[in-house]
Every structure is written in structure tokens, then in C-alpha cells.
């Protein structure tokens, strides 16, 4: 009887091993992802890295329905000290990060909450051609590159505006977003 149990155990082990081999082959690689990049010696400096943009006061009546916009205001990010030539990046772009105030569904900025905060309003950020930028999109879809000048400067122009996303109630309209510079 012991011989039979021993043989059954060996047979079970062989079957179990064959199962592991079959499972291993079921997880064979279908391809690979290669990562590549470049480390640059020096990046640009933002002339005013904590920029405050004052939007004009607008009446709640100026935003009568969802999709209404008002108070379009220009702003720029000015860069200096960019290393140019010798294989250094020739263009720079801004990636608006997916920070806490970004509404992931709309790609717009939510307003800060508080006792005196407006409601029913978000902020759009537009590129220099006045196309809305989907904030927080990590696909590069929200970037527009500009050339770095021979003197190591660059200026990236934007606009912001109020956007009615619901029933607008008067109050303070404050928000913020983090950004990163991307070089090419």
C-alpha cells in the first residue's frame, strides 16, 4: 500500500509540474515597451513662478446659462536663462498638472471653496489661439510649444475666463493650478 501511495504522490507531482509549465507558457510576452529620453544640462527659469492673474469682476447675469463665458483675461509665462544651441532643447511647452482644483470630467478649474466663494462657475484656460486647454490631461494634448530665442528667452501666452457650469451665484472666484515645463 505504501508503494502505491508513493507512486501516486510522484504522479501527482508530475501532473502539477506540467500544469505550472502550461501556465507559464500562457503568460508569454507579446511585445515590449521601450523608454527613452534625454537629460538636459540646464532648464529655463520662470521669471515669475507664482503668477497671480486678476480676472475682472463680472455680474452673475453675464453667465446666464451653462457654457456661457465672460471676463477673458490674457496672461503669459516668461522664461529666461534657457541654454541654447549645442543640442539643447529648441522649444519649450507647459504641461498643466492634474492638481486638486482640476475637474477631471471637464478639464476645467474648480473654484476654491469657502464662505464667500462663488458657485456654478469654473475657469477655462485657453492657449494663445484661444483654444480651450483640457487641464490635467497627461497626454501632451494640453501643450503648445514655443521656440526658445537665441538670447535664451521664451514667452508662452494664455487666456483665462469664467465658465458657467451651473446656476451661478455671486462670490469670490479663486483657483490655482501647478504646471511643469517640457522641453524638446
JSON list of C-alpha atoms in Angstrom, two decimals:
[
{"chain": "A", "resi": 1, "resn": "UNK", "atom": "CA", "xyz": [0.00, 0.00, 0.00]},
{"chain": "A", "resi": 2, "resn": "UNK", "atom": "CA", "xyz": [2.88, 2.34, 0.74]},
{"chain": "A", "resi": 3, "resn": "UNK", "atom": "CA", "xyz": [4.31, 1.77, -2.74]},
{"chain": "A", "resi": 4, "resn": "UNK", "atom": "CA", "xyz": [1.03, 2.75, -4.32]},
{"chain": "A", "resi": 5, "resn": "UNK", "atom": "CA", "xyz": [0.76, 5.96, -2.26]},
{"chain": "A", "resi": 6, "resn": "UNK", "atom": "CA", "xyz": [4.35, 6.87, -3.08]},
{"chain": "A", "resi": 7, "resn": "UNK", "atom": "CA", "xyz": [3.75, 6.31, -6.81]},
{"chain": "A", "resi": 8, "resn": "UNK", "atom": "CA", "xyz": [0.51, 8.31, -6.64]},
{"chain": "A", "resi": 9, "resn": "UNK", "atom": "CA", "xyz": [2.38, 11.18, -5.00]},
{"chain": "A", "resi": 10, "resn": "UNK", "atom": "CA", "xyz": [5.06, 11.16, -7.72]},
{"chain": "A", "resi": 11, "resn": "UNK", "atom": "CA", "xyz": [2.37, 11.07, -10.41]},
{"chain": "A", "resi": 12, "resn": "UNK", "atom": "CA", "xyz": [0.58, 13.97, -8.73]},
{"chain": "A", "resi": 13, "resn": "UNK", "atom": "CA", "xyz": [3.80, 15.98, -8.63]},
{"chain": "A", "resi": 14, "resn": "UNK", "atom": "CA", "xyz": [4.44, 15.33, -12.32]},
{"chain": "A", "resi": 15, "resn": "UNK", "atom": "CA", "xyz": [0.92, 16.45, -13.23]},
{"chain": "A", "resi": 16, "resn": "UNK", "atom": "CA", "xyz": [1.25, 19.52, -11.04]},
{"chain": "A", "resi": 17, "resn": "UNK", "atom": "CA", "xyz": [4.60, 20.40, -12.65]},
{"chain": "A", "resi": 18, "resn": "UNK", "atom": "CA", "xyz": [3.10, 20.04, -16.12]},
{"chain": "A", "resi": 19, "resn": "UNK", "atom": "CA", "xyz": [0.31, 22.41, -15.06]},
{"chain": "A", "resi": 20, "resn": "UNK", "atom": "CA", "xyz": [2.84, 25.04, -13.96]},
{"chain": "A", "resi": 21, "resn": "UNK", "atom": "CA", "xyz": [4.70, 24.72, -17.25]},
{"chain": "A", "resi": 22, "resn": "UNK", "atom": "CA", "xyz": [1.48, 25.17, -19.20]},
{"chain": "A", "resi": 23, "resn": "UNK", "atom": "CA", "xyz": [0.55, 28.22, -17.09]},
{"chain": "A", "resi": 24, "resn": "UNK", "atom": "CA", "xyz": [3.98, 29.72, -17.67]},
{"chain": "A", "resi": 25, "resn": "UNK", "atom": "CA", "xyz": [3.67, 29.42, -21.43]},
{"chain": "A", "resi": 26, "resn": "UNK", "atom": "CA", "xyz": [0.22, 31.06, -21.26]},
{"chain": "A", "resi": 27, "resn": "UNK", "atom": "CA", "xyz": [1.90, 34.22, -19.95]},
{"chain": "A", "resi": 28, "resn": "UNK", "atom": "CA", "xyz": [4.40, 34.60, -22.78]},
{"chain": "A", "resi": 29, "resn": "UNK", "atom": "CA", "xyz": [5.35, 38.17, -23.74]},
{"chain": "A", "resi": 30, "resn": "UNK", "atom": "CA", "xyz": [3.51, 39.79, -26.65]},
{"chain": "A", "resi": 31, "resn": "UNK", "atom": "CA", "xyz": [5.92, 42.69, -27.03]},
{"chain": "A", "resi": 32, "resn": "UNK", "atom": "CA", "xyz": [7.89, 45.23, -25.07]},
{"chain": "A", "resi": 33, "resn": "UNK", "atom": "CA", "xyz": [7.76, 48.90, -24.17]},
{"chain": "A", "resi": 34, "resn": "UNK", "atom": "CA", "xyz": [10.98, 50.85, -24.56]},
{"chain": "A", "resi": 35, "resn": "UNK", "atom": "CA", "xyz": [11.52, 54.11, -22.70]},
{"chain": "A", "resi": 36, "resn": "UNK", "atom": "CA", "xyz": [13.78, 56.86, -23.96]},
{"chain": "A", "resi": 37, "resn": "UNK", "atom": "CA", "xyz": [14.52, 60.45, -23.07]},
{"chain": "A", "resi": 38, "resn": "UNK", "atom": "CA", "xyz": [17.27, 62.95, -22.63]},
{"chain": "A", "resi": 39, "resn": "UNK", "atom": "CA", "xyz": [18.70, 64.75, -19.64]},
{"chain": "A", "resi": 40, "resn": "UNK", "atom": "CA", "xyz": [19.49, 68.36, -20.49]},
{"chain": "A", "resi": 41, "resn": "UNK", "atom": "CA", "xyz": [22.17, 70.34, -18.65]},
{"chain": "A", "resi": 42, "resn": "UNK", "atom": "CA", "xyz": [20.13, 73.42, -17.75]},
{"chain": "A", "resi": 43, "resn": "UNK", "atom": "CA", "xyz": [16.47, 74.29, -17.99]},
{"chain": "A", "resi": 44, "resn": "UNK", "atom": "CA", "xyz": [14.79, 77.67, -18.26]},
{"chain": "A", "resi": 45, "resn": "UNK", "atom": "CA", "xyz": [13.90, 79.83, -15.29]},
{"chain": "A", "resi": 46, "resn": "UNK", "atom": "CA", "xyz": [10.36, 81.12, -14.95]},
{"chain": "A", "resi": 47, "resn": "UNK", "atom": "CA", "xyz": [10.54, 84.87, -14.36]},
{"chain": "A", "resi": 48, "resn": "UNK", "atom": "CA", "xyz": [7.51, 84.81, -12.02]},
{"chain": "A", "resi": 49, "resn": "UNK", "atom": "CA", "xyz": [6.90, 81.21, -10.93]},
{"chain": "A", "resi": 50, "resn": "UNK", "atom": "CA", "xyz": [3.93, 82.07, -8.66]},
{"chain": "A", "resi": 51, "resn": "UNK", "atom": "CA", "xyz": [1.96, 84.22, -11.06]},
{"chain": "A", "resi": 52, "resn": "UNK", "atom": "CA", "xyz": [-1.27, 85.85, -9.85]},
{"chain": "A", "resi": 53, "resn": "UNK", "atom": "CA", "xyz": [-3.84, 86.64, -12.54]},
{"chain": "A", "resi": 54, "resn": "UNK", "atom": "CA", "xyz": [-6.58, 89.14, -11.69]},
{"chain": "A", "resi": 55, "resn": "UNK", "atom": "CA", "xyz": [-9.79, 88.46, -13.59]},
{"chain": "A", "resi": 56, "resn": "UNK", "atom": "CA", "xyz": [-12.25, 91.34, -13.90]},
{"chain": "A", "resi": 57, "resn": "UNK", "atom": "CA", "xyz": [-15.37, 91.33, -11.72]},
{"chain": "A", "resi": 58, "resn": "UNK", "atom": "CA", "xyz": [-18.36, 90.22, -13.79]},
{"chain": "A", "resi": 59, "resn": "UNK", "atom": "CA", "xyz": [-22.06, 90.12, -12.98]},
{"chain": "A", "resi": 60, "resn": "UNK", "atom": "CA", "xyz": [-23.65, 86.72, -12.41]},
{"chain": "A", "resi": 61, "resn": "UNK", "atom": "CA", "xyz": [-26.02, 87.84, -15.20]},
{"chain": "A", "resi": 62, "resn": "UNK", "atom": "CA", "xyz": [-23.05, 87.74, -17.62]},
{"chain": "A", "resi": 63, "resn": "UNK", "atom": "CA", "xyz": [-23.08, 83.94, -17.16]},
{"chain": "A", "resi": 64, "resn": "UNK", "atom": "CA", "xyz": [-26.79, 83.22, -17.76]},
{"chain": "A", "resi": 65, "resn": "UNK", "atom": "CA", "xyz": [-26.58, 79.57, -18.83]},
{"chain": "A", "resi": 66, "resn": "UNK", "atom": "CA", "xyz": [-24.27, 76.57, -18.81]},
{"chain": "A", "resi": 67, "resn": "UNK", "atom": "CA", "xyz": [-21.48, 77.17, -21.33]},
{"chain": "A", "resi": 68, "resn": "UNK", "atom": "CA", "xyz": [-21.53, 80.96, -21.05]},
{"chain": "A", "resi": 69, "resn": "UNK", "atom": "CA", "xyz": [-18.11, 82.61, -20.70]},
{"chain": "A", "resi": 70, "resn": "UNK", "atom": "CA", "xyz": [-17.06, 86.05, -19.52]},
{"chain": "A", "resi": 71, "resn": "UNK", "atom": "CA", "xyz": [-14.07, 88.03, -18.31]},
{"chain": "A", "resi": 72, "resn": "UNK", "atom": "CA", "xyz": [-11.46, 86.70, -20.74]},
{"chain": "A", "resi": 73, "resn": "UNK", "atom": "CA", "xyz": [-8.06, 87.80, -19.43]},
{"chain": "A", "resi": 74, "resn": "UNK", "atom": "CA", "xyz": [-4.61, 87.36, -21.03]},
{"chain": "A", "resi": 75, "resn": "UNK", "atom": "CA", "xyz": [-1.56, 86.13, -19.12]},
{"chain": "A", "resi": 76, "resn": "UNK", "atom": "CA", "xyz": [1.92, 84.94, -20.04]},
{"chain": "A", "resi": 77, "resn": "UNK", "atom": "CA", "xyz": [4.67, 82.78, -18.64]},
{"chain": "A", "resi": 78, "resn": "UNK", "atom": "CA", "xyz": [8.00, 84.44, -19.38]},
{"chain": "A", "resi": 79, "resn": "UNK", "atom": "CA", "xyz": [11.14, 82.31, -19.31]},
{"chain": "A", "resi": 80, "resn": "UNK", "atom": "CA", "xyz": [14.79, 83.29, -19.27]},
{"chain": "A", "resi": 81, "resn": "UNK", "atom": "CA", "xyz": [18.18, 81.68, -18.79]},
{"chain": "A", "resi": 82, "resn": "UNK", "atom": "CA", "xyz": [17.43, 78.85, -21.22]},
{"chain": "A", "resi": 83, "resn": "UNK", "atom": "CA", "xyz": [20.56, 77.13, -22.52]},
{"chain": "A", "resi": 84, "resn": "UNK", "atom": "CA", "xyz": [20.53, 77.31, -26.33]},
{"chain": "A", "resi": 85, "resn": "UNK", "atom": "CA", "xyz": [22.49, 75.56, -29.07]},
{"chain": "A", "resi": 86, "resn": "UNK", "atom": "CA", "xyz": [24.81, 72.53, -28.83]},
{"chain": "A", "resi": 87, "resn": "UNK", "atom": "CA", "xyz": [21.98, 70.00, -28.84]},
{"chain": "A", "resi": 88, "resn": "UNK", "atom": "CA", "xyz": [20.00, 71.73, -26.10]},
{"chain": "A", "resi": 89, "resn": "UNK", "atom": "CA", "xyz": [16.20, 71.95, -26.45]},
{"chain": "A", "resi": 90, "resn": "UNK", "atom": "CA", "xyz": [14.92, 74.37, -29.09]},
{"chain": "A", "resi": 91, "resn": "UNK", "atom": "CA", "xyz": [11.33, 74.59, -27.83]},
{"chain": "A", "resi": 92, "resn": "UNK", "atom": "CA", "xyz": [9.51, 74.67, -24.52]},
{"chain": "A", "resi": 93, "resn": "UNK", "atom": "CA", "xyz": [5.90, 73.93, -23.58]},
{"chain": "A", "resi": 94, "resn": "UNK", "atom": "CA", "xyz": [3.81, 73.95, -20.42]},
{"chain": "A", "resi": 95, "resn": "UNK", "atom": "CA", "xyz": [2.04, 70.92, -19.00]},
{"chain": "A", "resi": 96, "resn": "UNK", "atom": "CA", "xyz": [-0.77, 71.95, -16.66]},
{"chain": "A", "resi": 97, "resn": "UNK", "atom": "CA", "xyz": [-0.75, 69.28, -13.96]},
{"chain": "A", "resi": 98, "resn": "UNK", "atom": "CA", "xyz": [-3.72, 67.35, -12.65]},
{"chain": "A", "resi": 99, "resn": "UNK", "atom": "CA", "xyz": [-3.73, 69.15, -9.30]},
{"chain": "A", "resi": 100, "resn": "UNK", "atom": "CA", "xyz": [-6.50, 69.32, -6.72]},
{"chain": "A", "resi": 101, "resn": "UNK", "atom": "CA", "xyz": [-8.56, 72.05, -8.39]},
{"chain": "A", "resi": 102, "resn": "UNK", "atom": "CA", "xyz": [-8.81, 70.34, -11.78]},
{"chain": "A", "resi": 103, "resn": "UNK", "atom": "CA", "xyz": [-12.22, 68.87, -12.59]},
{"chain": "A", "resi": 104, "resn": "UNK", "atom": "CA", "xyz": [-11.22, 65.59, -14.23]},
{"chain": "A", "resi": 105, "resn": "UNK", "atom": "CA", "xyz": [-14.53, 65.33, -16.11]},
{"chain": "A", "resi": 106, "resn": "UNK", "atom": "CA", "xyz": [-14.43, 68.79, -17.72]},
{"chain": "A", "resi": 107, "resn": "UNK", "atom": "CA", "xyz": [-10.71, 69.63, -17.73]},
{"chain": "A", "resi": 108, "resn": "UNK", "atom": "CA", "xyz": [-11.55, 73.00, -16.17]},
{"chain": "A", "resi": 109, "resn": "UNK", "atom": "CA", "xyz": [-10.52, 74.56, -12.87]},
{"chain": "A", "resi": 110, "resn": "UNK", "atom": "CA", "xyz": [-12.90, 74.35, -9.93]},
{"chain": "A", "resi": 111, "resn": "UNK", "atom": "CA", "xyz": [-13.05, 77.38, -7.67]},
{"chain": "A", "resi": 112, "resn": "UNK", "atom": "CA", "xyz": [-11.68, 77.28, -4.14]},
{"chain": "A", "resi": 113, "resn": "UNK", "atom": "CA", "xyz": [-14.44, 76.65, -1.61]},
{"chain": "A", "resi": 114, "resn": "UNK", "atom": "CA", "xyz": [-15.19, 78.96, 1.30]},
{"chain": "A", "resi": 115, "resn": "UNK", "atom": "CA", "xyz": [-17.86, 81.08, 2.98]},
{"chain": "A", "resi": 116, "resn": "UNK", "atom": "CA", "xyz": [-17.72, 83.80, 0.30]},
{"chain": "A", "resi": 117, "resn": "UNK", "atom": "CA", "xyz": [-16.99, 81.59, -2.73]},
{"chain": "A", "resi": 118, "resn": "UNK", "atom": "CA", "xyz": [-18.94, 81.91, -5.96]},
{"chain": "A", "resi": 119, "resn": "UNK", "atom": "CA", "xyz": [-20.65, 78.76, -7.19]},
{"chain": "A", "resi": 120, "resn": "UNK", "atom": "CA", "xyz": [-21.73, 77.38, -10.54]},
{"chain": "A", "resi": 121, "resn": "UNK", "atom": "CA", "xyz": [-18.52, 78.72, -12.08]},
{"chain": "A", "resi": 122, "resn": "UNK", "atom": "CA", "xyz": [-15.28, 77.14, -13.27]},
{"chain": "A", "resi": 123, "resn": "UNK", "atom": "CA", "xyz": [-12.29, 78.66, -15.06]},
{"chain": "A", "resi": 124, "resn": "UNK", "atom": "CA", "xyz": [-11.19, 77.86, -18.59]},
{"chain": "A", "resi": 125, "resn": "UNK", "atom": "CA", "xyz": [-7.55, 78.17, -19.59]},
{"chain": "A", "resi": 126, "resn": "UNK", "atom": "CA", "xyz": [-7.02, 78.92, -23.29]},
{"chain": "A", "resi": 127, "resn": "UNK", "atom": "CA", "xyz": [-3.92, 78.82, -25.47]},
{"chain": "A", "resi": 128, "resn": "UNK", "atom": "CA", "xyz": [-2.69, 81.80, -27.49]},
{"chain": "A", "resi": 129, "resn": "UNK", "atom": "CA", "xyz": [-5.14, 80.89, -30.29]},
{"chain": "A", "resi": 130, "resn": "UNK", "atom": "CA", "xyz": [-7.97, 80.92, -27.73]},
{"chain": "A", "resi": 131, "resn": "UNK", "atom": "CA", "xyz": [-8.50, 77.16, -27.88]},
{"chain": "A", "resi": 132, "resn": "UNK", "atom": "CA", "xyz": [-9.53, 75.65, -24.55]},
{"chain": "A", "resi": 133, "resn": "UNK", "atom": "CA", "xyz": [-6.80, 73.57, -22.92]},
{"chain": "A", "resi": 134, "resn": "UNK", "atom": "CA", "xyz": [-8.00, 70.32, -21.27]},
{"chain": "A", "resi": 135, "resn": "UNK", "atom": "CA", "xyz": [-6.29, 70.77, -17.91]},
{"chain": "A", "resi": 136, "resn": "UNK", "atom": "CA", "xyz": [-4.77, 67.74, -16.25]},
{"chain": "A", "resi": 137, "resn": "UNK", "atom": "CA", "xyz": [-4.61, 65.72, -19.48]},
{"chain": "A", "resi": 138, "resn": "UNK", "atom": "CA", "xyz": [-1.30, 63.89, -19.27]},
{"chain": "A", "resi": 139, "resn": "UNK", "atom": "CA", "xyz": [-1.25, 63.17, -22.99]},
{"chain": "A", "resi": 140, "resn": "UNK", "atom": "CA", "xyz": [0.51, 66.28, -24.19]},
{"chain": "A", "resi": 141, "resn": "UNK", "atom": "CA", "xyz": [-2.83, 67.42, -25.63]},
{"chain": "A", "resi": 142, "resn": "UNK", "atom": "CA", "xyz": [-2.72, 70.48, -23.43]},
{"chain": "A", "resi": 143, "resn": "UNK", "atom": "CA", "xyz": [0.60, 71.83, -24.63]},
{"chain": "A", "resi": 144, "resn": "UNK", "atom": "CA", "xyz": [1.66, 74.23, -27.33]},
{"chain": "A", "resi": 145, "resn": "UNK", "atom": "CA", "xyz": [5.40, 74.57, -27.86]},
{"chain": "A", "resi": 146, "resn": "UNK", "atom": "CA", "xyz": [7.14, 77.89, -28.44]},
{"chain": "A", "resi": 147, "resn": "UNK", "atom": "CA", "xyz": [10.65, 78.46, -29.71]},
{"chain": "A", "resi": 148, "resn": "UNK", "atom": "CA", "xyz": [13.43, 79.37, -27.31]},
{"chain": "A", "resi": 149, "resn": "UNK", "atom": "CA", "xyz": [15.04, 82.54, -28.67]},
{"chain": "A", "resi": 150, "resn": "UNK", "atom": "CA", "xyz": [18.78, 82.86, -29.32]},
{"chain": "A", "resi": 151, "resn": "UNK", "atom": "CA", "xyz": [19.07, 85.03, -26.17]},
{"chain": "A", "resi": 152, "resn": "UNK", "atom": "CA", "xyz": [17.66, 82.16, -24.05]},
{"chain": "A", "resi": 153, "resn": "UNK", "atom": "CA", "xyz": [14.18, 83.62, -23.52]},
{"chain": "A", "resi": 154, "resn": "UNK", "atom": "CA", "xyz": [10.69, 82.38, -24.33]},
{"chain": "A", "resi": 155, "resn": "UNK", "atom": "CA", "xyz": [7.18, 83.67, -23.73]},
{"chain": "A", "resi": 156, "resn": "UNK", "atom": "CA", "xyz": [4.12, 81.43, -23.63]},
{"chain": "A", "resi": 157, "resn": "UNK", "atom": "CA", "xyz": [0.79, 83.27, -23.93]},
{"chain": "A", "resi": 158, "resn": "UNK", "atom": "CA", "xyz": [-2.54, 82.15, -22.47]},
{"chain": "A", "resi": 159, "resn": "UNK", "atom": "CA", "xyz": [-6.00, 83.40, -21.56]},
{"chain": "A", "resi": 160, "resn": "UNK", "atom": "CA", "xyz": [-8.35, 82.52, -18.74]},
{"chain": "A", "resi": 161, "resn": "UNK", "atom": "CA", "xyz": [-12.08, 83.16, -18.42]},
{"chain": "A", "resi": 162, "resn": "UNK", "atom": "CA", "xyz": [-15.08, 82.40, -16.24]},
{"chain": "A", "resi": 163, "resn": "UNK", "atom": "CA", "xyz": [-17.22, 79.48, -17.42]},
{"chain": "A", "resi": 164, "resn": "UNK", "atom": "CA", "xyz": [-20.80, 78.84, -16.23]},
{"chain": "A", "resi": 165, "resn": "UNK", "atom": "CA", "xyz": [-21.15, 75.19, -15.28]},
{"chain": "A", "resi": 166, "resn": "UNK", "atom": "CA", "xyz": [-24.45, 75.56, -13.46]},
{"chain": "A", "resi": 167, "resn": "UNK", "atom": "CA", "xyz": [-26.62, 78.08, -11.63]},
{"chain": "A", "resi": 168, "resn": "UNK", "atom": "CA", "xyz": [-24.18, 80.96, -10.96]},
{"chain": "A", "resi": 169, "resn": "UNK", "atom": "CA", "xyz": [-24.14, 82.54, -7.51]},
{"chain": "A", "resi": 170, "resn": "UNK", "atom": "CA", "xyz": [-22.04, 85.63, -6.76]},
{"chain": "A", "resi": 171, "resn": "UNK", "atom": "CA", "xyz": [-18.90, 85.40, -4.63]},
{"chain": "A", "resi": 172, "resn": "UNK", "atom": "CA", "xyz": [-15.12, 85.14, -4.72]},
{"chain": "A", "resi": 173, "resn": "UNK", "atom": "CA", "xyz": [-13.66, 83.28, -7.69]},
{"chain": "A", "resi": 174, "resn": "UNK", "atom": "CA", "xyz": [-10.22, 81.91, -6.82]},
{"chain": "A", "resi": 175, "resn": "UNK", "atom": "CA", "xyz": [-8.38, 78.88, -8.11]},
{"chain": "A", "resi": 176, "resn": "UNK", "atom": "CA", "xyz": [-4.87, 77.65, -8.89]},
{"chain": "A", "resi": 177, "resn": "UNK", "atom": "CA", "xyz": [-3.01, 75.04, -10.89]},
{"chain": "A", "resi": 178, "resn": "UNK", "atom": "CA", "xyz": [0.53, 73.67, -10.90]},
{"chain": "A", "resi": 179, "resn": "UNK", "atom": "CA", "xyz": [2.50, 73.39, -14.11]},
{"chain": "A", "resi": 180, "resn": "UNK", "atom": "CA", "xyz": [5.71, 71.88, -15.42]},
{"chain": "A", "resi": 181, "resn": "UNK", "atom": "CA", "xyz": [7.92, 72.96, -18.30]},
{"chain": "A", "resi": 182, "resn": "UNK", "atom": "CA", "xyz": [8.58, 70.41, -21.04]},
{"chain": "A", "resi": 183, "resn": "UNK", "atom": "CA", "xyz": [11.49, 70.72, -23.45]},
{"chain": "A", "resi": 184, "resn": "UNK", "atom": "CA", "xyz": [12.05, 69.42, -26.94]}
]
